[in-house]
Amino acid sequence: MIVDLPDTTTSKISKTLVKIREEGGAVALGRVLTLVISTTLGEEEEAIEAANDASREHPMRVIVISTSQGVDDASDSRIDAQIRVGGDAGASEVIVVRAYGDAASDQEGLVTGLLLPDAPVVAWWPGVPPANASKSPLGVIAQRRITDAASSSNPAQALVHVAQTYAPGDTDFAWTRLTLWRAQLAAVLDQPPYEPVTGVTVHGAADSPSTVLLAAWLQLQLEVDVNLEVTNKSHGSSGIQGVVLERASGKIELERTLVNVATLIQPNQPTHDISLPRRSLRDCLSEELRRLDPDDLFGDVIQSGLGQLGKVTPHLHTGTITAVKIDEETGVATA
């Protein structure tokens, strides 16, 4: 069921929710959290679809605050809302708030009256994040704050910005997309021979912040220098392409040769094909909603691991890879 509320207020939205519950019982009260999604006008549906799928694992109230990135006409200041329940909202209830003009300037005020009582709040920016997630109007009311560096026009610089503004409770989907890779690499090193890793090479696409984070994690955990290589999409697949671990007995190679399949090559063992699919928004969101406490490992990797990587970011130049430094104050990459 979808209920449209043109030119409304948060008070009217809240009263309509109560009315729907009293008349039809369509809106349940057994929600475990409130997910607040901040998007731009016209870009809400992909995030809502992911939230609806994730709600089958985490029943929740989803509040979508949709505003324009441009300058609105102040004379057209209004709020249009839409309430989705039942089959149109998965196991959640979705409140879409489209704010125009001056009404879009107070996102915290738009959300406060719609939050579930005594339920934790998670804020998610599927697109361009605020300058400082933890200090933004939505970030200050949230226990967890989710961004996605891959959605930025400069993912490497966006990752550096996440490190500079990090606060406990922050996370990024660039880290969540590494879960399957980290699990597979940890499983390989848990098998004999238990030799120390003496060298690591990580390679992936230039637009993949996950590749940089994987290299930072490996360097932090294994305490060895990591060789980070990136290529243009024309020279390989997007995202993480492979990892090579060097030990005395030989090299361990985990290469994603197909979209959802990786090849594992180990000394004195047969070659294995391993399912290593690219993670969807639904998978990433569901994983992040499983924990509402700060992700300490992500904090260590983004702050310490990235620093140990030399505070450099991959730079593509006529097909060759060089390292460029990141200015700590501006976040700008320089040769």
CSV table of C-alpha atoms in Angstrom, one decimal:
chain,number,residue,atom,x,y,z
A,1,MET,CA,0.0,0.0,0.0
A,2,ILE,CA,1.2,3.5,-0.9
A,3,VAL,CA,-0.2,6.6,0.6
A,4,ASP,CA,0.8,10.0,-1.0
A,5,LEU,CA,0.9,13.1,1.2
A,6,PRO,CA,1.6,16.2,-1.0
A,7,ASP,CA,2.5,19.5,0.6
A,8,THR,CA,2.5,18.1,4.1
A,9,THR,CA,4.4,18.3,7.4
A,10,THR,CA,6.1,15.8,9.6
A,11,SER,CA,3.3,16.0,12.1
A,12,LYS,CA,0.8,15.0,9.4
A,13,ILE,CA,3.1,12.2,8.3
A,14,SER,CA,3.3,10.8,11.9
A,15,LYS,CA,-0.5,11.0,12.3
A,16,THR,CA,-1.1,9.2,9.0
A,17,LEU,CA,1.3,6.4,10.2
A,18,VAL,CA,-0.8,6.0,13.4
A,19,LYS,CA,-4.0,6.0,11.4
A,20,ILE,CA,-2.8,3.3,9.0
A,21,ARG,CA,-1.8,1.1,12.0
A,22,GLU,CA,-5.1,1.6,13.8
A,23,GLU,CA,-7.3,1.0,10.7
A,24,GLY,CA,-5.5,-1.8,8.9
A,25,GLY,CA,-2.7,-3.0,11.3
A,26,ALA,CA,-0.4,-2.8,8.3
A,27,VAL,CA,2.4,-1.1,10.2
A,28,ALA,CA,4.0,-3.3,12.9
A,29,LEU,CA,5.7,-1.9,15.9
A,30,GLY,CA,8.3,-4.6,16.2
A,31,ARG,CA,11.1,-2.7,14.4
A,32,VAL,CA,14.7,-3.2,15.5
A,33,LEU,CA,16.1,0.1,14.2
A,34,THR,CA,15.5,3.2,12.1
A,35,LEU,CA,17.4,3.5,8.9
A,36,VAL,CA,17.7,7.1,7.6
A,37,ILE,CA,18.7,7.4,3.9
A,38,SER,CA,19.9,10.7,2.5
A,39,THR,CA,19.6,11.0,-1.3
A,40,THR,CA,19.1,13.5,-4.0
A,41,LEU,CA,15.7,13.9,-5.7
A,42,GLY,CA,15.0,11.3,-8.3
A,43,GLU,CA,17.7,8.8,-7.0
A,44,GLU,CA,15.8,7.2,-4.2
A,45,GLU,CA,14.5,3.9,-5.7
A,46,GLU,CA,17.7,1.9,-5.8
A,47,ALA,CA,18.5,2.6,-2.1
A,48,ILE,CA,14.8,1.9,-1.1
A,49,GLU,CA,15.0,-1.4,-3.0
A,50,ALA,CA,18.1,-2.4,-1.1
A,51,ALA,CA,16.6,-1.4,2.2
A,52,ASN,CA,13.4,-3.4,1.5
A,53,ASP,CA,15.5,-6.5,0.8
A,54,ALA,CA,17.6,-6.0,3.9
A,55,SER,CA,14.5,-5.5,6.0
A,56,ARG,CA,13.7,-9.2,5.7
A,57,GLU,CA,16.7,-9.8,7.9
A,58,HIS,CA,16.3,-6.5,9.9
A,59,PRO,CA,12.7,-5.3,10.3
A,60,MET,CA,13.0,-1.5,10.5
A,61,ARG,CA,11.5,1.8,9.7
A,62,VAL,CA,13.1,3.4,6.6
A,63,ILE,CA,13.1,7.2,6.4
A,64,VAL,CA,14.3,8.6,3.0
A,65,ILE,CA,15.2,12.3,3.0
A,66,SER,CA,15.4,13.4,-0.6
A,67,THR,CA,16.6,16.9,-1.4
A,68,SER,CA,18.0,18.7,-4.4
A,69,GLN,CA,21.7,19.4,-4.8
A,70,GLY,CA,21.0,22.5,-6.7
A,71,VAL,CA,19.5,25.8,-5.5
A,72,ASP,CA,15.7,25.6,-5.1
A,73,ASP,CA,13.3,28.4,-5.4
A,74,ALA,CA,12.6,29.5,-1.8
A,75,SER,CA,9.1,30.4,-2.8
A,76,ASP,CA,8.4,26.7,-3.5
A,77,SER,CA,9.3,25.6,-0.1
A,78,ARG,CA,7.3,22.4,0.7
A,79,ILE,CA,7.4,18.8,1.7
A,80,ASP,CA,5.9,16.0,-0.3
A,81,ALA,CA,5.8,12.6,1.4
A,82,GLN,CA,4.9,9.1,0.6
A,83,ILE,CA,4.3,6.2,3.0
A,84,ARG,CA,4.8,2.6,1.8
A,85,VAL,CA,3.7,-0.4,3.8
A,86,GLY,CA,2.9,-4.0,3.2
A,87,GLY,CA,4.0,-5.5,-0.1
A,88,ASP,CA,5.5,-2.2,-1.3
A,89,ALA,CA,7.9,-2.0,1.7
A,90,GLY,CA,9.2,-5.5,2.3
A,91,ALA,CA,9.3,-6.2,6.0
A,92,SER,CA,9.8,-2.5,6.8
A,93,GLU,CA,7.7,0.7,6.5
A,94,VAL,CA,9.1,3.3,4.2
A,95,ILE,CA,8.6,7.0,4.6
A,96,VAL,CA,9.8,9.0,1.6
A,97,VAL,CA,10.2,12.7,2.4
A,98,ARG,CA,10.9,14.9,-0.6
A,99,ALA,CA,11.9,18.4,0.6
A,100,TYR,CA,12.1,21.5,-1.6
A,101,GLY,CA,13.4,25.0,-1.0
A,102,ASP,CA,14.0,26.1,2.6
A,103,ALA,CA,12.3,23.0,3.8
A,104,ALA,CA,15.3,21.0,2.8
A,105,SER,CA,17.7,23.0,5.0
A,106,ASP,CA,16.8,21.2,8.3
A,107,GLN,CA,17.2,17.5,7.7
A,108,GLU,CA,17.4,16.7,11.4
A,109,GLY,CA,14.1,18.4,12.0
A,110,LEU,CA,12.5,16.5,9.1
A,111,VAL,CA,13.6,13.2,10.7
A,112,THR,CA,13.3,13.7,14.4
A,113,GLY,CA,9.5,13.5,14.6
A,114,LEU,CA,9.5,10.2,12.6
A,115,LEU,CA,12.0,8.2,14.5
A,116,LEU,CA,11.0,5.1,16.3
A,117,PRO,CA,11.1,5.5,20.1
A,118,ASP,CA,14.1,3.9,21.9
A,119,ALA,CA,15.4,2.3,18.6
A,120,PRO,CA,18.9,2.8,17.3
A,121,VAL,CA,19.4,5.0,14.3
A,122,VAL,CA,21.6,4.2,11.3
A,123,ALA,CA,22.3,6.9,8.7
A,124,TRP,CA,23.2,6.0,5.1
A,125,TRP,CA,24.4,8.2,2.3
A,126,PRO,CA,24.3,6.1,-1.0
A,127,GLY,CA,25.6,9.0,-3.0
A,128,VAL,CA,27.7,12.0,-2.1
A,129,PRO,CA,28.3,12.0,1.7
A,130,PRO,CA,28.5,15.2,3.8
A,131,ALA,CA,31.8,16.8,4.5
A,132,ASN,CA,31.9,15.2,8.0
A,133,ALA,CA,29.5,12.3,8.5
A,134,SER,CA,29.6,12.2,12.3
A,135,LYS,CA,29.0,16.0,12.6
A,136,SER,CA,26.3,16.3,9.9
A,137,PRO,CA,22.7,16.9,10.9
A,138,LEU,CA,21.8,13.2,10.4
A,139,GLY,CA,25.1,11.9,11.6
A,140,VAL,CA,24.7,13.4,15.1
A,141,ILE,CA,21.5,11.4,15.8
A,142,ALA,CA,22.9,8.1,14.4
A,143,GLN,CA,24.8,5.3,16.1
A,144,ARG,CA,26.2,4.1,12.8
A,145,ARG,CA,27.0,6.1,9.7
A,146,ILE,CA,27.4,4.5,6.3
A,147,THR,CA,29.0,6.1,3.3
A,148,ASP,CA,30.3,4.7,-0.1
A,149,ALA,CA,33.5,6.1,-1.4
A,150,ALA,CA,33.0,4.2,-4.7
A,151,SER,CA,30.1,6.6,-5.5
A,152,SER,CA,32.5,9.5,-5.5
A,153,SER,CA,34.0,10.9,-8.7
A,154,ASN,CA,37.4,10.4,-7.0
A,155,PRO,CA,37.1,7.3,-4.9
A,156,ALA,CA,40.8,7.3,-3.7
A,157,GLN,CA,40.5,10.9,-2.5
A,158,ALA,CA,37.1,10.1,-0.9
A,159,LEU,CA,38.7,7.3,1.0
A,160,VAL,CA,41.4,9.6,2.3
A,161,HIS,CA,38.6,12.0,3.4
A,162,VAL,CA,36.9,9.2,5.3
A,163,ALA,CA,40.2,8.6,7.2
A,164,GLN,CA,40.6,12.3,8.0
A,165,THR,CA,37.1,12.7,9.4
A,166,TYR,CA,36.7,9.2,10.9
A,167,ALA,CA,34.8,8.9,14.2
A,168,PRO,CA,33.7,5.6,16.0
A,169,GLY,CA,30.5,4.4,14.3
A,170,ASP,CA,31.6,5.4,10.8
A,171,THR,CA,31.9,2.8,8.1
A,172,ASP,CA,32.1,2.6,4.3
A,173,PHE,CA,30.8,0.1,1.8
A,174,ALA,CA,34.3,0.0,0.3
A,175,TRP,CA,35.2,-2.0,3.5
A,176,THR,CA,32.1,-4.1,3.5
A,177,ARG,CA,32.8,-5.3,-0.1
A,178,LEU,CA,36.0,-6.9,1.3
A,179,THR,CA,34.4,-9.4,3.6
A,180,LEU,CA,34.5,-12.3,1.2
A,181,TRP,CA,38.1,-11.5,0.2
A,182,ARG,CA,39.3,-11.2,3.8
A,183,ALA,CA,37.5,-14.4,4.8
A,184,GLN,CA,39.1,-16.4,1.9
A,185,LEU,CA,42.6,-15.0,2.5
A,186,ALA,CA,42.4,-15.7,6.2
A,187,ALA,CA,41.2,-19.3,5.5
A,188,VAL,CA,44.2,-19.8,3.2
A,189,LEU,CA,46.7,-18.6,5.8
A,190,ASP,CA,45.1,-20.8,8.5
A,191,GLN,CA,46.3,-23.9,6.6
A,192,PRO,CA,49.8,-25.5,6.8
A,193,PRO,CA,52.6,-24.7,6.1
A,194,TYR,CA,52.4,-21.9,8.7
A,195,GLU,CA,55.1,-19.8,7.1
A,196,PRO,CA,55.3,-16.0,7.5
A,197,VAL,CA,54.3,-13.9,4.5
A,198,THR,CA,57.3,-12.0,3.1
A,199,GLY,CA,55.6,-10.0,0.4
A,200,VAL,CA,52.1,-9.0,-0.8
A,201,THR,CA,50.8,-7.7,-4.1
A,202,VAL,CA,47.3,-6.4,-4.5
A,203,HIS,CA,46.0,-5.3,-7.9
A,204,GLY,CA,42.6,-3.9,-9.0
A,205,ALA,CA,40.9,-1.1,-10.9
A,206,ALA,CA,41.9,2.5,-10.4
A,207,ASP,CA,38.3,3.4,-9.4
A,208,SER,CA,38.2,0.8,-6.6
A,209,PRO,CA,38.7,2.1,-3.1
A,210,SER,CA,38.2,-1.5,-1.9
A,211,THR,CA,41.5,-2.4,-3.5
A,212,VAL,CA,43.3,0.3,-1.5
A,213,LEU,CA,41.6,-0.8,1.7
A,214,LEU,CA,42.5,-4.5,1.1
A,215,ALA,CA,46.1,-3.5,0.7
A,216,ALA,CA,46.0,-1.5,3.9
A,217,TRP,CA,44.4,-4.3,5.8
A,218,LEU,CA,47.0,-6.8,4.7
A,219,GLN,CA,49.8,-4.5,5.5
A,220,LEU,CA,48.4,-3.8,9.0
A,221,GLN,CA,47.7,-7.5,9.8
A,222,LEU,CA,50.8,-9.1,8.2
A,223,GLU,CA,53.3,-6.3,8.9
A,224,VAL,CA,54.9,-6.5,5.5
A,225,ASP,CA,55.2,-4.0,2.7
A,226,VAL,CA,52.4,-4.3,0.2
A,227,ASN,CA,52.8,-3.6,-3.5
A,228,LEU,CA,49.6,-1.9,-4.7
A,229,GLU,CA,49.0,-2.0,-8.5
A,230,VAL,CA,46.0,-0.5,-10.2
A,231,THR,CA,44.9,-0.6,-13.9
A,232,ASN,CA,42.4,1.2,-16.0
A,233,LYS,CA,39.1,-0.8,-16.7
A,234,SER,CA,40.3,-1.3,-20.3
A,235,HIS,CA,43.2,-3.4,-18.9
A,236,GLY,CA,41.1,-5.6,-16.7
A,237,SER,CA,37.9,-6.0,-14.8
A,238,SER,CA,36.6,-3.4,-12.3
A,239,GLY,CA,37.0,-3.8,-8.6
A,240,ILE,CA,39.6,-6.0,-6.9
A,241,GLN,CA,41.3,-8.2,-9.4
A,242,GLY,CA,43.7,-10.3,-7.4
A,243,VAL,CA,46.1,-10.8,-4.5
A,244,VAL,CA,49.5,-12.6,-4.4
A,245,LEU,CA,51.0,-13.7,-1.1
A,246,GLU,CA,54.7,-14.7,-1.1
A,247,ARG,CA,56.1,-17.3,1.3
A,248,ALA,CA,59.2,-19.4,1.4
A,249,SER,CA,57.4,-22.4,-0.1
A,250,GLY,CA,56.0,-20.3,-3.0
A,251,LYS,CA,53.3,-17.9,-4.0
A,252,ILE,CA,49.6,-18.0,-3.1
A,253,GLU,CA,47.6,-16.4,-5.9
A,254,LEU,CA,43.9,-15.5,-5.6
A,255,GLU,CA,42.8,-14.1,-8.9
A,256,ARG,CA,39.2,-13.1,-9.9
A,257,THR,CA,39.2,-14.4,-13.5
A,258,LEU,CA,35.4,-14.1,-14.0
A,259,VAL,CA,32.8,-11.8,-12.5
A,260,ASN,CA,31.8,-14.2,-9.7
A,261,VAL,CA,34.6,-16.7,-9.7
A,262,ALA,CA,38.1,-16.5,-8.4
A,263,THR,CA,41.0,-19.0,-9.0
A,264,LEU,CA,43.1,-20.0,-6.1
A,265,ILE,CA,46.6,-21.3,-6.9
A,266,GLN,CA,48.8,-22.7,-4.0
A,267,PRO,CA,52.2,-24.5,-4.1
A,268,ASN,CA,51.9,-28.3,-4.3
A,269,GLN,CA,48.0,-28.2,-4.4
A,270,PRO,CA,45.5,-28.4,-7.2
A,271,THR,CA,44.0,-25.2,-8.5
A,272,HIS,CA,40.6,-24.4,-7.1
A,273,ASP,CA,37.8,-22.2,-8.5
A,274,ILE,CA,36.1,-20.3,-5.7
A,275,SER,CA,32.8,-18.5,-5.7
A,276,LEU,CA,33.7,-14.8,-5.0
A,277,PRO,CA,30.8,-12.7,-6.3
A,278,ARG,CA,30.6,-9.0,-6.3
A,279,ARG,CA,28.5,-7.9,-3.4
A,280,SER,CA,25.2,-6.1,-4.0
A,281,LEU,CA,23.9,-3.1,-2.1
A,282,ARG,CA,21.5,-5.4,-0.3
A,283,ASP,CA,24.3,-7.6,0.9
A,284,CYS,CA,26.5,-4.7,2.0
A,285,LEU,CA,23.6,-3.0,3.8
A,286,SER,CA,22.4,-6.2,5.6
A,287,GLU,CA,26.0,-6.9,6.9
A,288,GLU,CA,26.4,-3.4,8.2
A,289,LEU,CA,23.0,-3.5,10.0
A,290,ARG,CA,24.1,-6.7,11.9
A,291,ARG,CA,26.2,-4.7,14.2
A,292,LEU,CA,25.3,-1.3,15.8
A,293,ASP,CA,28.6,-0.9,17.8
A,294,PRO,CA,31.6,0.7,16.2
A,295,ASP,CA,33.7,-1.4,13.8
A,296,ASP,CA,37.0,-1.1,15.5
A,297,LEU,CA,38.9,-3.0,12.8
A,298,PHE,CA,37.7,-0.7,10.1
A,299,GLY,CA,38.8,2.2,12.3
A,300,ASP,CA,42.3,0.7,12.7
A,301,VAL,CA,42.6,0.0,8.9
A,302,ILE,CA,41.3,3.4,7.8
A,303,GLN,CA,43.4,5.4,10.3
A,304,SER,CA,46.5,3.3,10.9
A,305,GLY,CA,46.6,0.8,7.9
A,306,LEU,CA,46.1,3.5,5.3
A,307,GLY,CA,48.9,5.5,6.9
A,308,GLN,CA,51.2,2.6,6.9
A,309,LEU,CA,50.5,2.2,3.3
A,310,GLY,CA,52.5,5.3,2.9
A,311,LYS,CA,49.6,7.8,2.6
A,312,VAL,CA,49.7,7.3,-1.1
A,313,THR,CA,47.0,6.6,-3.6
A,314,PRO,CA,47.2,4.8,-6.9
A,315,HIS,CA,47.7,7.1,-9.9
A,316,LEU,CA,47.1,6.1,-13.5
A,317,HIS,CA,49.4,7.6,-16.1
A,318,THR,CA,49.6,6.3,-19.7
A,319,GLY,CA,49.2,2.7,-18.5
A,320,THR,CA,51.8,2.8,-15.8
A,321,ILE,CA,51.4,3.0,-12.1
A,322,THR,CA,53.1,5.5,-9.9
A,323,ALA,CA,52.5,6.6,-6.4
A,324,VAL,CA,51.3,10.1,-5.5
A,325,LYS,CA,51.1,11.7,-2.1
A,326,ILE,CA,48.0,12.9,-0.5
A,327,ASP,CA,48.0,16.4,1.2
A,328,GLU,CA,46.7,15.7,4.7
A,329,GLU,CA,45.0,19.1,4.9
A,330,THR,CA,43.3,19.3,1.5
A,331,GLY,CA,43.1,15.7,0.6
A,332,VAL,CA,44.4,16.5,-2.9
A,333,ALA,CA,46.6,14.1,-4.8
A,334,THR,CA,49.9,15.4,-6.1
A,335,ALA,CA,52.7,13.7,-8.0
